[in-house]
Short mmCIF file of C-alpha atoms and ligand atoms in Angstrom, two decimals:
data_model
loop_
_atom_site.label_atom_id
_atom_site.label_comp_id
_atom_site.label_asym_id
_atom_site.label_seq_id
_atom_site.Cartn_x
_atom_site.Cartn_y
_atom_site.Cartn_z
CA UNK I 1 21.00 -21.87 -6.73
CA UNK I 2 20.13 -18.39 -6.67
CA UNK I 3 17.32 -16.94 -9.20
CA UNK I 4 16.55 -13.05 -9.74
CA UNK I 5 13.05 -12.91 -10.95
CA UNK I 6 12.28 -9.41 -12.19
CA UNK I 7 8.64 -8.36 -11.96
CA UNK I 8 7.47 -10.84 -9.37
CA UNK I 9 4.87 -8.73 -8.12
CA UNK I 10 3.18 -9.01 -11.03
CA UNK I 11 0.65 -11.16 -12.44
CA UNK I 12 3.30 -14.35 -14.08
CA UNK I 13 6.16 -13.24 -12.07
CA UNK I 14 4.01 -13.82 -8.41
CA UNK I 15 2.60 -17.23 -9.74
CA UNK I 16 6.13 -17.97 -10.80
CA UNK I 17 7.78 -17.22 -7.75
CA UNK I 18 5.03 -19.58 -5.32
CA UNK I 19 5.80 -22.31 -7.63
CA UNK I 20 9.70 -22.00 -7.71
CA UNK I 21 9.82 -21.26 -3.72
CA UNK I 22 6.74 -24.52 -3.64
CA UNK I 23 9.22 -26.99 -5.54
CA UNK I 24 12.90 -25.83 -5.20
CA UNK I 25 13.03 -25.54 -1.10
CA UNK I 26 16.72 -25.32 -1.18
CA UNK I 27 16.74 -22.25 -3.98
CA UNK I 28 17.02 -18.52 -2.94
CA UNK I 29 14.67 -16.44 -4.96
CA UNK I 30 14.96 -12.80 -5.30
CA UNK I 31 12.28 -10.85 -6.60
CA UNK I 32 13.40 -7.33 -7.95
CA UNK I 33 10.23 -5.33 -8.77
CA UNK I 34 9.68 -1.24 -9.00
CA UNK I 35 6.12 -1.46 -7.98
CA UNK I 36 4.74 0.28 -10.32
CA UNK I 37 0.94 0.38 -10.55
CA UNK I 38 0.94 -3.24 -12.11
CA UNK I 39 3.00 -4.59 -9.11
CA UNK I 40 1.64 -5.60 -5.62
CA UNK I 41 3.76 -6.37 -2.75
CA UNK I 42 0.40 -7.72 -1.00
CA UNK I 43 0.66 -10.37 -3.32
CA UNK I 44 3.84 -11.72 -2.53
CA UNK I 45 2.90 -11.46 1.54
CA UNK I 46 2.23 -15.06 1.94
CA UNK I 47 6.12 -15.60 1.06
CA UNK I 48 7.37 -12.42 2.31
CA UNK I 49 8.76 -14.05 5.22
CA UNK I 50 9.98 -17.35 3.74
CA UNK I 51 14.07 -17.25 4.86
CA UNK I 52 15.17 -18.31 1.25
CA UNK I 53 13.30 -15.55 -0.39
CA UNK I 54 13.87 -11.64 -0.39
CA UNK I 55 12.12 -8.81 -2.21
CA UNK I 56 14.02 -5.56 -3.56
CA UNK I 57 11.92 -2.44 -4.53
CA UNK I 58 14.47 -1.30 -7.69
CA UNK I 59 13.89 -0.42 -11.83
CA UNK I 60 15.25 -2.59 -13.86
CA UNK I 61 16.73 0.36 -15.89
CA UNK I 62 18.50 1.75 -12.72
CA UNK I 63 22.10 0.21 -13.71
CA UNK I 64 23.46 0.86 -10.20
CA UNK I 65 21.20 -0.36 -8.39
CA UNK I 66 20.76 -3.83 -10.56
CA UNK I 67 24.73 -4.13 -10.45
CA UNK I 68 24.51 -3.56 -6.82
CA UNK I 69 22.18 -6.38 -6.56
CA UNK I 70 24.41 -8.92 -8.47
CA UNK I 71 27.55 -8.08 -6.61
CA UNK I 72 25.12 -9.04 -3.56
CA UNK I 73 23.41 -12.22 -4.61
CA UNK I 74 25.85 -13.31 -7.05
CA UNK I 75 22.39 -15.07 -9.25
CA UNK I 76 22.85 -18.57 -11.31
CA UNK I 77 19.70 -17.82 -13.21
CA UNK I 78 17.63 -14.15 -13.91
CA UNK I 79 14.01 -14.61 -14.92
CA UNK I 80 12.98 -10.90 -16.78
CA UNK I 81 9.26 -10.63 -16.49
CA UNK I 82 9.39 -7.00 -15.57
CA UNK I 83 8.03 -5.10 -18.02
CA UNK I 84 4.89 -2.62 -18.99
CA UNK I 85 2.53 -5.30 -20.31
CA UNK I 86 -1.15 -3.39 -21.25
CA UNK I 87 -1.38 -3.00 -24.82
CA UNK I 88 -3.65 -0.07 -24.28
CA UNK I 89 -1.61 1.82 -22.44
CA UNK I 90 0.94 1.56 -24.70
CA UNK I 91 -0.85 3.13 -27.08
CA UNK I 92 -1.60 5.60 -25.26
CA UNK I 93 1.67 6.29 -24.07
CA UNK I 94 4.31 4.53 -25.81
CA UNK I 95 7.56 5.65 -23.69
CA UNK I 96 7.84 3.91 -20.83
CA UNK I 97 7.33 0.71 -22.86
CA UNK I 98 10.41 1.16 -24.64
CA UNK I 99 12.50 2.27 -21.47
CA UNK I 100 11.33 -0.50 -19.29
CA UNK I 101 11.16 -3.94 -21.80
CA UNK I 102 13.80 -2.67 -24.00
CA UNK I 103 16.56 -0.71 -21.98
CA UNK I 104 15.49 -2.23 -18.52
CA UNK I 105 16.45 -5.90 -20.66
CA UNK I 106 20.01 -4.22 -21.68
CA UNK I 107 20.68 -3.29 -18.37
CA UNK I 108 19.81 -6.84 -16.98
CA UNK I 109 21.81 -8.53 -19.65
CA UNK I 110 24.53 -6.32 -19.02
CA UNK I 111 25.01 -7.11 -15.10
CA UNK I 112 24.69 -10.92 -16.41
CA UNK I 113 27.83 -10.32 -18.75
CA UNK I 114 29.57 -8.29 -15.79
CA UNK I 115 29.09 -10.67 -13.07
CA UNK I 116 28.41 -13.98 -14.83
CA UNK I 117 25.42 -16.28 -15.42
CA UNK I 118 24.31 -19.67 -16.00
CA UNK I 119 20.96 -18.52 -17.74
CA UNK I 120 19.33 -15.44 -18.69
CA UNK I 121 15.84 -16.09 -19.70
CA UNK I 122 13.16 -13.35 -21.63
CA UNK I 123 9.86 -13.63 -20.94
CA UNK I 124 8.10 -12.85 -24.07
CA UNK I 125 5.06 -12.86 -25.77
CA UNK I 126 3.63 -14.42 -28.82
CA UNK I 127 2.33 -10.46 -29.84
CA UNK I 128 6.21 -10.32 -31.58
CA UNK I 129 4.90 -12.84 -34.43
CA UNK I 130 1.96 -10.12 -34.93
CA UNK I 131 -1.48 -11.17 -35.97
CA UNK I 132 -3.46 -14.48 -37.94
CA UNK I 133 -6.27 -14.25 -40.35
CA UNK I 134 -9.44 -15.73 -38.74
CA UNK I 135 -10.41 -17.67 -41.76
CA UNK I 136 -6.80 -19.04 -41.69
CA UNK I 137 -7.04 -22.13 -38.76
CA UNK I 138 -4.47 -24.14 -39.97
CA UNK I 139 -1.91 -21.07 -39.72
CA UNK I 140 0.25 -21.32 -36.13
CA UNK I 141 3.02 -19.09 -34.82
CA UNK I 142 6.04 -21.14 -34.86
CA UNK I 143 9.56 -19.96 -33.46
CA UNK I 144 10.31 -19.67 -37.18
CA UNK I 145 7.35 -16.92 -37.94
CA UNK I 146 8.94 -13.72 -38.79
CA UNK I 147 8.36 -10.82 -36.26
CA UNK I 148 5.94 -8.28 -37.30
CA UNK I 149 4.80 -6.17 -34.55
CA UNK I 150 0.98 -3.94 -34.39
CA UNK I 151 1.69 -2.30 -31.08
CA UNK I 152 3.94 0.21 -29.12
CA UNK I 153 4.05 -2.97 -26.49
CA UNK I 154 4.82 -6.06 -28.49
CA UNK I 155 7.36 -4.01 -30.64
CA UNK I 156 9.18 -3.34 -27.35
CA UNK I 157 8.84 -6.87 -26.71
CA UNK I 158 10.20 -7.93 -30.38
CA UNK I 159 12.92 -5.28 -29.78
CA UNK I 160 14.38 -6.79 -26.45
CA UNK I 161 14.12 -10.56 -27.73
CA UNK I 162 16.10 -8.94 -30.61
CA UNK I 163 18.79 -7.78 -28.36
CA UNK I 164 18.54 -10.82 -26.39
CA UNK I 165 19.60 -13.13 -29.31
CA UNK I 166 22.00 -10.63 -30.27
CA UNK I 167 23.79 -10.65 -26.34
CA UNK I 168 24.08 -14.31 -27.25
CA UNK I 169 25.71 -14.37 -30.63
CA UNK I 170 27.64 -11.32 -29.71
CA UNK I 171 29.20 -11.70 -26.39
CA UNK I 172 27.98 -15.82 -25.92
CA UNK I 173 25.48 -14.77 -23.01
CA UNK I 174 23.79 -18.13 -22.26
CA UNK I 175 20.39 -16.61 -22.88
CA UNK I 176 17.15 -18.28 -23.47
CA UNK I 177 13.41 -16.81 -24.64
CA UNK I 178 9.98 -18.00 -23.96
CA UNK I 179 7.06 -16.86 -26.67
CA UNK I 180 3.67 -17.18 -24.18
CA UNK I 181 0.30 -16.69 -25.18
CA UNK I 182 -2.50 -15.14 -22.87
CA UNK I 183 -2.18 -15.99 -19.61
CA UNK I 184 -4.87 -15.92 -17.21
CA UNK I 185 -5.49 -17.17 -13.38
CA UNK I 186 -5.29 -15.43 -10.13
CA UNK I 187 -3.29 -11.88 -9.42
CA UNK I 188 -4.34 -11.35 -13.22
CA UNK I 189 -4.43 -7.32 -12.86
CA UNK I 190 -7.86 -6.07 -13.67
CA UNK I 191 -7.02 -3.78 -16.51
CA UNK I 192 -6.89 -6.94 -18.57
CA UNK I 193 -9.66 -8.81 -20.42
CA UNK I 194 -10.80 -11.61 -18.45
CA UNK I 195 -10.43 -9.84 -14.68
CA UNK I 196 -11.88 -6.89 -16.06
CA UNK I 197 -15.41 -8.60 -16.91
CA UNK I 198 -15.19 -10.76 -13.90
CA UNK I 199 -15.15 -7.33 -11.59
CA UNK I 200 -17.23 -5.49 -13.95
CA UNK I 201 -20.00 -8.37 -13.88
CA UNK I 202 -20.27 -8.60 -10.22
CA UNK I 203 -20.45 -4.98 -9.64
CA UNK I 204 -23.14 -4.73 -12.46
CA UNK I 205 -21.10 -2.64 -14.52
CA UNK I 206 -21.22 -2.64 -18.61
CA UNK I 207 -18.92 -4.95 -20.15
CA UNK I 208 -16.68 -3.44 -22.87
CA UNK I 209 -16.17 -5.15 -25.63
CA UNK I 210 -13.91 -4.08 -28.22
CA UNK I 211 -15.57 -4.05 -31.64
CA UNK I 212 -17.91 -7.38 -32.27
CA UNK I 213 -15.58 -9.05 -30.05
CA UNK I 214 -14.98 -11.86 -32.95
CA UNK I 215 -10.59 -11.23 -31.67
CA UNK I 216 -9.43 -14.99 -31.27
CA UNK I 217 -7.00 -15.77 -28.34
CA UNK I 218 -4.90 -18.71 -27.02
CA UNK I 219 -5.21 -18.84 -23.25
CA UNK I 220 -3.43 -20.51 -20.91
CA UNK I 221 -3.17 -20.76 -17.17
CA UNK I 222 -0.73 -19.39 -15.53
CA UNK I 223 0.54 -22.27 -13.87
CA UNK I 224 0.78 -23.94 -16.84
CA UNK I 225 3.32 -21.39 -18.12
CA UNK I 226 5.57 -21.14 -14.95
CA UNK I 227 5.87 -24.31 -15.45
CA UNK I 228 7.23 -24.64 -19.14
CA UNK I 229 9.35 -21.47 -17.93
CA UNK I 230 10.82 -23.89 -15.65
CA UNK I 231 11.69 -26.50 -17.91
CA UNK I 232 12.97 -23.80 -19.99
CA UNK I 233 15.48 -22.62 -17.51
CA UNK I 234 16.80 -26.12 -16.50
CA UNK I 235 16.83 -27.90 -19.39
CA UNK I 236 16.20 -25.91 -22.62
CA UNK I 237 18.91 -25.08 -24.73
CA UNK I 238 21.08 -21.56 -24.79
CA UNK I 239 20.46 -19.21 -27.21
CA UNK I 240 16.66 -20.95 -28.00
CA UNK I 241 12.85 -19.34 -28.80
CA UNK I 242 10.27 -21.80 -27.14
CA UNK I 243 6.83 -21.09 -27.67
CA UNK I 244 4.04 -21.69 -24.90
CA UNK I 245 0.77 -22.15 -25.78
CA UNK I 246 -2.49 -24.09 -24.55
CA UNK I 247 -4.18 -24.85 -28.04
CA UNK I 248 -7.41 -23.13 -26.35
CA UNK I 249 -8.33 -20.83 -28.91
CA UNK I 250 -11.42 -18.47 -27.69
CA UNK I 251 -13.37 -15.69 -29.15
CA UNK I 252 -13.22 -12.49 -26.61
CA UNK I 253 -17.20 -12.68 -27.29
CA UNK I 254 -17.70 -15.91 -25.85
CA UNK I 255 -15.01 -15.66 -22.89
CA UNK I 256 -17.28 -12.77 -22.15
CA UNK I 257 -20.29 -14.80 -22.06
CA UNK I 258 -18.88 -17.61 -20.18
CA UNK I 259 -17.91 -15.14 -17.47
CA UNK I 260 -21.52 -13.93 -17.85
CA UNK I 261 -22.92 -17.42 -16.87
CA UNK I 262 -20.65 -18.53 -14.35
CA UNK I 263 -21.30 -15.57 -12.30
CA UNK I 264 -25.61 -15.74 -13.02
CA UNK I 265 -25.47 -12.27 -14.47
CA UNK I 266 -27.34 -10.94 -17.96
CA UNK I 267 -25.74 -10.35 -21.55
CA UNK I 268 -27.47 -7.33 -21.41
CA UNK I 269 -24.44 -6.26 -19.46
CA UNK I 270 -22.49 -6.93 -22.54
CA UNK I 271 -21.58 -3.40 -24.49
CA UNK I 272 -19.99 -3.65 -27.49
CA UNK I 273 -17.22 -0.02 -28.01
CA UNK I 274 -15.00 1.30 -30.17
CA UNK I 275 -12.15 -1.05 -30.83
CA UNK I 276 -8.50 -1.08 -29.78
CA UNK I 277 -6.50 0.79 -32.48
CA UNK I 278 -4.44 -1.90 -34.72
CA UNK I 279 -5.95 -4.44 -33.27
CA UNK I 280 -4.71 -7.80 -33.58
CA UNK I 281 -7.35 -10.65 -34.83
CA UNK I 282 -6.40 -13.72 -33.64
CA UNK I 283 -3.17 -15.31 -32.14
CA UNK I 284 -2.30 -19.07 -32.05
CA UNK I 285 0.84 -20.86 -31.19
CA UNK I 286 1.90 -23.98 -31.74
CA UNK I 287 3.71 -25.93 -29.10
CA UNK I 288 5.53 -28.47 -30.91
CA UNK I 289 8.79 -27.62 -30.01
CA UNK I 290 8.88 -26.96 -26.09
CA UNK I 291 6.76 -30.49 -25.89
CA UNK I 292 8.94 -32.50 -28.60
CA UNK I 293 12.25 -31.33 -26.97
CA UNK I 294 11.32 -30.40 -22.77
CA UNK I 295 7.49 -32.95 -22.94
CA UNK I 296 5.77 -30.07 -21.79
CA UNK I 297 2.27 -30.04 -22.01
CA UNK I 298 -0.54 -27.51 -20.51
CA UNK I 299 -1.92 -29.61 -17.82
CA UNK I 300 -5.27 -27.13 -16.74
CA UNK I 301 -8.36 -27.84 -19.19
CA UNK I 302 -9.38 -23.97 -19.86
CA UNK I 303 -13.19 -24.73 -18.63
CA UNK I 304 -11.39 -25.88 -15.66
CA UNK I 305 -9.10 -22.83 -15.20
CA UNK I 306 -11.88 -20.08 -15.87
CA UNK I 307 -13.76 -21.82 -12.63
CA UNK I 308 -10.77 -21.72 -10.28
CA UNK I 309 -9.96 -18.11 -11.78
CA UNK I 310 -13.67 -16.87 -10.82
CA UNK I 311 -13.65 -18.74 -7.40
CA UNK I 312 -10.43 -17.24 -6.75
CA UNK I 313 -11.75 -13.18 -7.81
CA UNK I 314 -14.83 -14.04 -5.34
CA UNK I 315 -12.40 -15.28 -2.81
CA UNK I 316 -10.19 -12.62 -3.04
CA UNK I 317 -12.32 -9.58 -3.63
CA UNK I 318 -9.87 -7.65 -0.95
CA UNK I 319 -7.33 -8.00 -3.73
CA UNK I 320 -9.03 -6.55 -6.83
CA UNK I 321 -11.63 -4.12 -4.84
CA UNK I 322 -8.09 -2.02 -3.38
CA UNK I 323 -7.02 -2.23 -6.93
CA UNK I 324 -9.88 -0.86 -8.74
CA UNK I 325 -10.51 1.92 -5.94
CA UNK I 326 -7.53 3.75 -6.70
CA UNK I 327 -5.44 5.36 -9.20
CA UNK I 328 -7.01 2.57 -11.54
CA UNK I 329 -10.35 4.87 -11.34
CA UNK I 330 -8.67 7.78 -13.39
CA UNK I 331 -7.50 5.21 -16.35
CA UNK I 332 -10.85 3.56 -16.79
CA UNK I 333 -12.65 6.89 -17.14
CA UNK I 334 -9.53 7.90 -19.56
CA UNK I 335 -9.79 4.59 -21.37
CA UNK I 336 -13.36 3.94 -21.69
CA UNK I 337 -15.24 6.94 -20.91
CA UNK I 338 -17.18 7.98 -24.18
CA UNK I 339 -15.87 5.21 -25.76
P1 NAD V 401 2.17 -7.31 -15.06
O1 NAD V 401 1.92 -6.00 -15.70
O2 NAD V 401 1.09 -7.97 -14.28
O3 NAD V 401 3.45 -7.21 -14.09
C1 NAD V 401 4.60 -6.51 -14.46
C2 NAD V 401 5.47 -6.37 -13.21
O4 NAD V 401 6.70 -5.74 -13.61
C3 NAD V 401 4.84 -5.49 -12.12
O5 NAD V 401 5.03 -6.08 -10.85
C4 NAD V 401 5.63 -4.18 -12.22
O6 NAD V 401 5.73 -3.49 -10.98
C5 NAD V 401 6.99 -4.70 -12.69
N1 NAD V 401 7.77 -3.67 -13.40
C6 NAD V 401 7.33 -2.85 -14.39
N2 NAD V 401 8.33 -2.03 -14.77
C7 NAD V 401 9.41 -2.35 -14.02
C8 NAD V 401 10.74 -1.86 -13.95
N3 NAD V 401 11.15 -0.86 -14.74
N4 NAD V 401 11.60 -2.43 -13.08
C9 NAD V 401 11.19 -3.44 -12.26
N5 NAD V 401 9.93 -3.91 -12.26
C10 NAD V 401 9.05 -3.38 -13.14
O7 NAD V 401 2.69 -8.26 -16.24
P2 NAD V 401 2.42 -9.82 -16.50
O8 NAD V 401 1.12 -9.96 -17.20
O9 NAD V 401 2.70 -10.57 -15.27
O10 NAD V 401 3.56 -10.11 -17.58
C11 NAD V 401 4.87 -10.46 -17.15
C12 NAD V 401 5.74 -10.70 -18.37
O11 NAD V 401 5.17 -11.72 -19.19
C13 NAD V 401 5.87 -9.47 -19.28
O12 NAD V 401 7.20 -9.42 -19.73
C14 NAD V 401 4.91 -9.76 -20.43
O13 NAD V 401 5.37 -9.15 -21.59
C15 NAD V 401 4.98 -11.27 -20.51
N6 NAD V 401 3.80 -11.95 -21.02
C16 NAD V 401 2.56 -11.73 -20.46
C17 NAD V 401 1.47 -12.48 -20.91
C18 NAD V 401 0.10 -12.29 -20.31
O14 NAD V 401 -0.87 -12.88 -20.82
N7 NAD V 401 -0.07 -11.52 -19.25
C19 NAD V 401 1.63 -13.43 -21.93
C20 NAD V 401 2.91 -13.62 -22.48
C21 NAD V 401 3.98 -12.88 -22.01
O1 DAU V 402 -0.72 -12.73 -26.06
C1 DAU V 402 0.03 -12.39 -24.95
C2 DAU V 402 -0.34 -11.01 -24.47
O2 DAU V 402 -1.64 -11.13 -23.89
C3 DAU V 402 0.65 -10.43 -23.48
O3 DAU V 402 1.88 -10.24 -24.12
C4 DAU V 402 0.14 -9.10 -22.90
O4 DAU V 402 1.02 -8.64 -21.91
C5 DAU V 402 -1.23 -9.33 -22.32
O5 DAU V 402 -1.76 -8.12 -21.83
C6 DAU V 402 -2.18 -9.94 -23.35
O6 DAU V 402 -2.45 -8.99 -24.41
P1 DAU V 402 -3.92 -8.83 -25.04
O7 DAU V 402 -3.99 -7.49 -25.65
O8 DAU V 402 -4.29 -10.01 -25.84
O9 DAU V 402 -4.78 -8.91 -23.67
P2 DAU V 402 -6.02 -8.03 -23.11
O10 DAU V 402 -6.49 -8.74 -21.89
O11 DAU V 402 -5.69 -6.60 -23.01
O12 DAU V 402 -7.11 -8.23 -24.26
C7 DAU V 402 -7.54 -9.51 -24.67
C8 DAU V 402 -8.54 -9.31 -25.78
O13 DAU V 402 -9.73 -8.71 -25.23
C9 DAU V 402 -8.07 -8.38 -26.88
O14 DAU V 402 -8.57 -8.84 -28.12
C10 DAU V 402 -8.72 -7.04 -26.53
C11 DAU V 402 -10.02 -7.46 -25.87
N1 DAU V 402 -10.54 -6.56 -24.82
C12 DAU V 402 -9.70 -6.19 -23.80
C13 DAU V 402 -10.14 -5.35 -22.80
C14 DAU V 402 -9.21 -4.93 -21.69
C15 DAU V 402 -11.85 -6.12 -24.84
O15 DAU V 402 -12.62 -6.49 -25.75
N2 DAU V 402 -12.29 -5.28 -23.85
C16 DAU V 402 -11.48 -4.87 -22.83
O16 DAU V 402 -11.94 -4.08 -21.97
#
């Protein structure tokens, strides 16, 4: 069995690949990534010289080269996590969004229907069903919910599940999506909420917190999603939405605070700034169908996960300190200078 997985060195698409390589010995994984400044190849280093895996620097919009690649591995299964994933930047700069998760899935889908597939799977998000009220608790997303985008990034993502489906009905690609919540664990890049405090708190640096931080949001751990992703792949049915959620619904406030405590340091780092234009208010997914039909079930309690997460940023402060000592200087001036 041969699997392209798109975005591996990524956040999802790394952990994804160490599990599949940990529990399929006998499966060939290919990671095609671009490397752009969410990927890092030092990340997939402690598998770079495994002999059934193989990395390809390439775009997943560059149609030659990802045709080039099927006629060469001849894949069973793609996994697409590539994609541009901040919603921040994609407000800022809404483009590349829509060339990368929306014509980088076409081309994908395409080689699939040119050289033949057992499964094409989406890696989506549960920002496609949009945003809960807070004083709503009984309200879940369900695969049912309609899609009602707030940002430049989850309409991209809304768009390519769109076109996914519509590969399937159209032209009977045996696709399959996955609706996640927030994901968090190590090679989480620090642009994102909960690496971003855990830096910023042990370099005693102000913690930005959008608006009264009162934003609700489902976490999971990463692990927990590769894992229903691999269910998914193997055993859930063509042409399907499953949704992937941990039922660990947290206040950014208090995930801020928690952070705070594990690491000893004050509240007083805590800064409350300007919020995130559109933001959404609180996300929520409900499982039912991905445990009812595949039994999964998150298996990492989040007060567990948090503690592994931090011991793993002060374990691997190599990692994040390159990171945050480049390029990723210029976009946290830009994004929260005089904020
Ligand atoms: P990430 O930003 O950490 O990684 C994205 C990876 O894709 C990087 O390695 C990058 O180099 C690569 N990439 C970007 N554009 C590319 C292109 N044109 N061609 C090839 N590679 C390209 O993202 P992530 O957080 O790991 O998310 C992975 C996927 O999971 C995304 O599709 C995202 O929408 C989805 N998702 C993320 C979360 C989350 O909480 N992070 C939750 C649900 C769904
Ligand atoms: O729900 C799944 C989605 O989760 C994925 O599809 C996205 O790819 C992923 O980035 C994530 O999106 P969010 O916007 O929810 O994640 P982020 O970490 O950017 O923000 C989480 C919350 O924290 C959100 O309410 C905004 C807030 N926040 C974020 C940052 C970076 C802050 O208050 N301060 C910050 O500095």
């Amino acid at each position: 069995m041969t699997v392209i997985v798109t975005g591996g060195a990524g956040f999802i698409g790394s952990n994804f690949i160490f599990h599949m390589l940990g529990k399929y010995p006998d499966y060939r994984i290919v990671c095609l990534d671009k490397l752009t400044y969410a990927g890092n190849l030092s990340t997939l280093a402690p598998v770079m010289d495994e002999p059934n895996f193989r990395f390809v620097r390439g775009d997943i919009c560059d149609r030659e080269a990802v045709f080039k690649l099927f006629e060469e591995e001849k894949p069973d299964i793609v996994v697409n996590f590539a994609a541009e994933s901040h919603v921040d930047r994609s407000i800022e700069d809404p483009g590349v969004f829509l060339q990368t998760n929306i014509m980088g899935t076409q081309v994908m889908m395409d080689a699939c229907r040119k050289y033949g597939i057992r499964r094409y799977h989406q890696v989506s998000t549960d920002e496609v069903y949009g945003d809960l009220p807070l004083d709503r608790p009984d309200l879940l997303f369900t695969e049912t919910t309609p899609l009602h985008t707030s940002s430049p990034y989850s309409s991209s993502k809304a768009a390519a599940d769109l076109l996914v489906l519509a590969y399937h009905r159209t032209y009977g690609l045996p696709v399959s999506i996955s609706r996640c919540s927030n994901n968090y664990g190590p090679y989480h890049f620090p642009e994102k909420l909960i690496p971003l405090m855990i830096a910023n708190a042990l370099n005693d640096k102000p913690l930005p917190v959008y608006g009264q931080g009162l934003n609700v949001r489902d976490w999971l751990y990463v692990e927990d999603h590769c894992k229903a992703i691999d269910l998914v792949i193997h055993k859930g049915r063509e042409g399907e939405v499953y949704n992937i959620g941990g039922h660990n619904e947290m206040a950014n406030i208090d995930i801020v605070k928690l952070i705070c405590k594990a690491l000893g340091k004050p509240e007083s780092l805590i800064a409350y700034v300007a919020d995130r234009k559109g933001h959404d208010m609180r996300y929520a997914i409900d499982p039912t169908k991905i445990h009812t039909e595949l039994g999964w079930l998150p298996e990492t309690k989040f007060a567990d996960g948090i503690q592994k997460t931090i011991a793993w940023y002060l374990e691997n402060r190599t990692w994040w300190e390159t990171i945050i000592s480049g390029e990723y200087q210029n976009y946290y001036e830009r994004m929260y200078k005089d904020r």
